[in-house]
Short mmCIF file of C-alpha atoms in Angstrom, two decimals:
data_model
loop_
_atom_site.label_atom_id
_atom_site.label_comp_id
_atom_site.label_asym_id
_atom_site.label_seq_id
_atom_site.Cartn_x
_atom_site.Cartn_y
_atom_site.Cartn_z
CA MET R 1 0.00 0.00 0.00
CA THR R 2 1.35 3.41 -0.94
CA HIS R 3 1.46 5.89 1.92
CA THR R 4 -0.30 9.17 1.22
CA GLN R 5 0.62 12.65 2.31
CA ALA R 6 -1.82 12.37 5.23
CA THR R 7 -0.22 9.20 6.58
CA GLY R 8 2.73 9.55 8.92
CA LEU R 9 5.60 7.10 8.47
CA PHE R 10 8.26 6.23 11.06
CA ILE R 11 11.55 4.68 9.89
CA SER R 12 14.55 3.86 12.07
CA PHE R 13 18.12 3.06 11.03
CA GLU R 14 20.02 0.56 13.18
CA GLY R 15 23.40 -1.14 13.25
CA ILE R 16 26.60 -1.44 15.23
CA ASP R 17 29.06 1.46 15.23
CA GLY R 18 30.93 1.43 11.94
CA ALA R 19 28.11 -0.21 9.97
CA GLY R 20 27.81 2.87 7.73
CA LYS R 21 24.12 3.57 8.27
CA SER R 22 24.54 7.28 8.96
CA SER R 23 25.91 7.97 5.48
CA HIS R 24 22.61 6.83 3.93
CA ILE R 25 20.14 8.61 6.21
CA ALA R 26 20.41 11.99 4.49
CA ALA R 27 20.02 10.31 1.09
CA LEU R 28 16.85 8.59 2.21
CA ALA R 29 15.44 11.82 3.61
CA GLN R 30 16.14 13.52 0.28
CA ALA R 31 14.46 10.69 -1.63
CA PHE R 32 11.29 11.26 0.40
CA ARG R 33 11.49 15.02 -0.16
CA ASP R 34 11.89 14.42 -3.88
CA ALA R 35 8.70 12.35 -3.68
CA GLY R 36 6.89 15.32 -2.14
CA ARG R 37 7.00 14.30 1.49
CA THR R 38 7.90 16.44 4.50
CA VAL R 39 10.68 14.77 6.49
CA THR R 40 11.73 15.05 10.13
CA LEU R 41 15.31 13.79 10.40
CA THR R 42 16.34 12.99 13.96
CA ARG R 43 18.49 10.70 16.13
CA GLU R 44 18.70 8.75 19.35
CA PRO R 45 19.75 9.27 21.98
CA GLY R 46 18.79 12.86 21.30
CA GLY R 47 16.38 14.72 19.10
CA THR R 48 15.25 17.28 21.69
CA PRO R 49 17.19 19.72 23.90
CA LEU R 50 16.61 17.52 26.96
CA ALA R 51 17.37 14.28 25.13
CA GLU R 52 20.60 15.74 23.73
CA LYS R 53 21.76 16.51 27.29
CA LEU R 54 20.94 12.93 28.27
CA ARG R 55 22.84 11.72 25.19
CA ALA R 56 25.98 13.52 26.37
CA LEU R 57 25.69 11.82 29.75
CA LEU R 58 25.07 8.42 28.19
CA LEU R 59 28.04 8.62 25.82
CA HIS R 60 30.60 10.10 28.19
CA GLU R 61 29.71 9.38 31.84
CA ALA R 62 30.31 6.02 33.47
CA MET R 63 27.13 4.31 34.71
CA ASP R 64 25.81 0.82 35.27
CA PRO R 65 23.64 -0.96 32.67
CA LEU R 66 20.30 -0.21 34.41
CA THR R 67 21.18 3.48 34.64
CA GLU R 68 22.15 3.43 30.96
CA ALA R 69 18.80 1.88 30.07
CA LEU R 70 16.82 4.34 32.20
CA VAL R 71 18.64 7.32 30.69
CA ALA R 72 18.08 5.96 27.17
CA PHE R 73 14.36 5.47 27.73
CA ALA R 74 13.98 8.85 29.46
CA ALA R 75 15.51 10.50 26.39
CA ARG R 76 13.28 8.37 24.13
CA ARG R 77 10.11 9.33 25.96
CA ASP R 78 10.88 13.04 25.57
CA HIS R 79 11.78 12.46 21.92
CA LEU R 80 8.45 10.74 21.28
CA VAL R 81 6.37 13.35 23.06
CA GLN R 82 8.14 16.41 21.68
CA VAL R 83 9.17 15.40 18.15
CA ILE R 84 8.11 12.02 16.78
CA GLU R 85 4.40 11.92 17.62
CA PRO R 86 3.71 15.54 16.55
CA ALA R 87 5.51 14.92 13.22
CA LEU R 88 3.56 11.71 12.58
CA ALA R 89 0.32 13.51 13.43
CA ARG R 90 1.18 16.09 10.74
CA GLY R 91 1.60 13.27 8.22
CA GLU R 92 5.38 13.58 7.99
CA VAL R 93 8.04 10.95 7.44
CA VAL R 94 10.17 10.57 10.56
CA VAL R 95 13.62 9.09 9.94
CA SER R 96 15.58 8.38 13.11
CA ASP R 97 19.21 7.33 13.44
CA ARG R 98 18.54 4.59 16.04
CA PHE R 99 15.55 3.88 18.26
CA THR R 100 14.63 1.22 20.82
CA ASP R 101 16.35 -1.69 19.08
CA ALA R 102 19.65 0.01 19.91
CA THR R 103 18.88 -0.17 23.63
CA PHE R 104 18.16 -3.89 23.41
CA ALA R 105 21.30 -4.43 21.33
CA TYR R 106 23.71 -2.28 23.36
CA GLN R 107 22.39 -2.45 26.93
CA GLY R 108 20.66 -5.81 26.57
CA ALA R 109 23.02 -7.91 24.46
CA GLY R 110 26.17 -5.81 24.78
CA ARG R 111 26.01 -5.08 28.51
CA GLY R 112 24.12 -8.24 29.39
CA PHE R 113 21.18 -6.42 30.96
CA ASP R 114 17.95 -8.35 31.49
CA TRP R 115 15.90 -8.47 28.26
CA GLU R 116 12.52 -8.72 30.02
CA LYS R 117 13.22 -5.63 32.13
CA LEU R 118 14.03 -3.74 28.95
CA GLN R 119 10.68 -4.85 27.53
CA ILE R 120 8.95 -3.43 30.61
CA LEU R 121 10.74 -0.10 30.16
CA GLU R 122 9.89 -0.17 26.45
CA ARG R 123 6.18 -0.49 27.19
CA MET R 124 6.32 2.23 29.84
CA ALA R 125 8.22 4.77 27.75
CA GLN R 126 6.54 4.19 24.40
CA THR R 127 2.89 3.80 25.39
CA GLY R 128 0.48 6.70 25.81
CA CYS R 129 2.27 9.10 23.45
CA ALA R 130 0.15 8.44 20.38
CA PRO R 131 -3.49 9.47 19.87
CA GLN R 132 -4.38 5.83 20.56
CA ALA R 133 -3.84 5.64 24.32
CA ASP R 134 -2.88 1.95 24.39
CA LEU R 135 -0.51 2.03 21.39
CA MET R 136 3.14 1.25 22.07
CA ARG R 137 4.87 3.30 19.38
CA GLU R 138 7.38 1.43 17.23
CA PRO R 139 8.87 2.24 13.83
CA ASP R 140 6.85 1.17 10.80
CA LEU R 141 10.14 0.03 9.28
CA THR R 142 13.56 -0.62 10.79
CA ILE R 143 16.47 -0.70 8.35
CA TRP R 144 19.17 -2.82 9.96
CA PHE R 145 22.71 -2.47 8.60
CA ASP R 146 24.19 -5.87 9.37
CA LEU R 147 27.99 -5.90 9.38
CA PRO R 148 30.52 -8.32 10.95
CA ALA R 149 32.05 -6.82 14.08
CA ALA R 150 35.58 -7.31 12.72
CA VAL R 151 34.79 -5.23 9.62
CA ALA R 152 33.17 -2.52 11.74
CA ALA R 153 36.23 -2.40 13.99
CA GLY R 154 38.45 -1.83 10.97
CA ARG R 155 36.25 1.02 9.79
CA LEU R 156 36.32 2.68 13.22
CA ALA R 157 40.10 2.41 13.64
CA GLY R 158 41.71 5.81 13.39
CA ALA R 159 38.42 7.66 13.30
CA ARG R 160 37.50 10.51 15.63
CA VAL R 161 38.11 10.17 19.36
CA PRO R 162 35.68 7.39 20.29
CA ASP R 163 32.89 7.76 22.84
CA ARG R 164 32.66 5.11 25.54
CA PHE R 165 30.59 2.81 23.32
CA GLU R 166 32.77 3.14 20.24
CA ALA R 167 35.79 2.36 22.42
CA GLN R 168 34.44 -1.07 23.41
CA PRO R 169 36.30 -4.21 22.27
CA GLN R 170 35.29 -6.20 19.21
CA ASP R 171 33.52 -8.93 21.22
CA PHE R 172 31.18 -6.28 22.64
CA PHE R 173 30.11 -5.34 19.12
CA ALA R 174 29.72 -8.99 18.19
CA ALA R 175 27.27 -9.30 21.09
CA VAL R 176 25.50 -6.11 19.97
CA ALA R 177 25.13 -7.55 16.47
CA ASP R 178 23.61 -10.68 17.99
CA GLY R 179 21.17 -8.44 19.86
CA TYR R 180 20.04 -6.86 16.63
CA ALA R 181 19.59 -10.30 15.09
CA ARG R 182 17.42 -11.31 18.04
CA ARG R 183 15.22 -8.24 17.67
CA CYS R 184 14.95 -8.88 13.93
CA ALA R 185 13.91 -12.49 14.49
CA ALA R 186 11.21 -11.33 16.93
CA ALA R 187 9.74 -8.77 14.50
CA PRO R 188 10.61 -9.84 10.94
CA GLN R 189 7.71 -7.87 9.46
CA ARG R 190 9.20 -4.61 10.81
CA PHE R 191 12.85 -5.25 9.96
CA ALA R 192 14.67 -5.03 6.66
CA ARG R 193 18.15 -6.50 6.88
CA ILE R 194 20.76 -4.74 4.76
CA ASP R 195 24.06 -6.44 3.93
CA ALA R 196 26.35 -3.59 4.91
CA ASN R 197 29.55 -5.47 3.96
CA CYS R 198 29.57 -4.22 0.38
CA SER R 199 30.07 -1.00 -1.56
CA ARG R 200 28.29 2.18 -0.57
CA GLU R 201 26.37 2.13 -3.86
CA ALA R 202 25.26 -1.47 -3.35
CA VAL R 203 24.13 -0.70 0.21
CA TRP R 204 22.09 2.28 -1.00
CA GLN R 205 20.47 0.15 -3.71
CA GLN R 206 19.34 -2.33 -1.07
CA VAL R 207 17.82 0.49 0.99
CA ALA R 208 16.04 1.99 -2.01
CA ASP R 209 14.72 -1.41 -3.08
CA VAL R 210 13.19 -1.99 0.36
CA LEU R 211 11.40 1.37 0.34
CA VAL R 212 10.06 0.84 -3.18
CA ALA R 213 8.97 -2.75 -2.47
CA ARG R 214 6.97 -1.61 0.55
CA GLY R 215 5.30 1.17 -1.39
CA TYR R 216 6.88 3.94 0.67
CA LEU R 217 8.73 5.43 -2.33
CA PRO R 218 7.96 5.40 -6.05
CA GLY R 219 10.01 3.09 -8.26
CA GLU R 220 13.27 4.26 -9.84
CA SER R 221 14.23 6.37 -6.84
CA GLY R 222 16.90 8.71 -8.11
CA ALA R 223 18.53 9.70 -4.83
CA ALA R 224 22.19 8.77 -4.53
CA ALA R 225 24.00 8.01 -1.32
#
């Protein structure tokens, strides 16, 4: 089904650090604009003044896994209330660099924090924001950039000064990748797995094909990554 101007659409980009997802987000946003859609481009943690402050704490201050999860969901709740839900209500396309799957992958699989407790926090933070009081807001589509941890580590080497997640060892990112795979297996209808271990052009073509196949973009999308 093709989404109309009046229908909001929520897309998240996910993947371990170094997967290359961020380089395609602007291209996707432009493809939607070229198709006549209004786009809200945002990120997590972050997206609001409060959530950006929480992001700085999360990326640079030492804390235990439960505190990490609580800070992430606090930022997410503010993001939903202040940015995501209003944009969807206006019929916009919301494209977010990460959302809840990242918390399950990083704090759940990476840090080893209890998966069921994360699910409780997910329901608490993401329910009651939408016009439907009992709806737990999730992305309509999650584009998962799947890349072996060893390849991601090579891409990150020599990059900017890493934050405390980027500085983690390779086995941490292998666990994070497993966390994404677990989330994908639990919600295959929401996820689109992208093989990120190929050229930038080939990765973009996979992304474009997914959006066209789902009727979110017209065929022959001309945006380039």
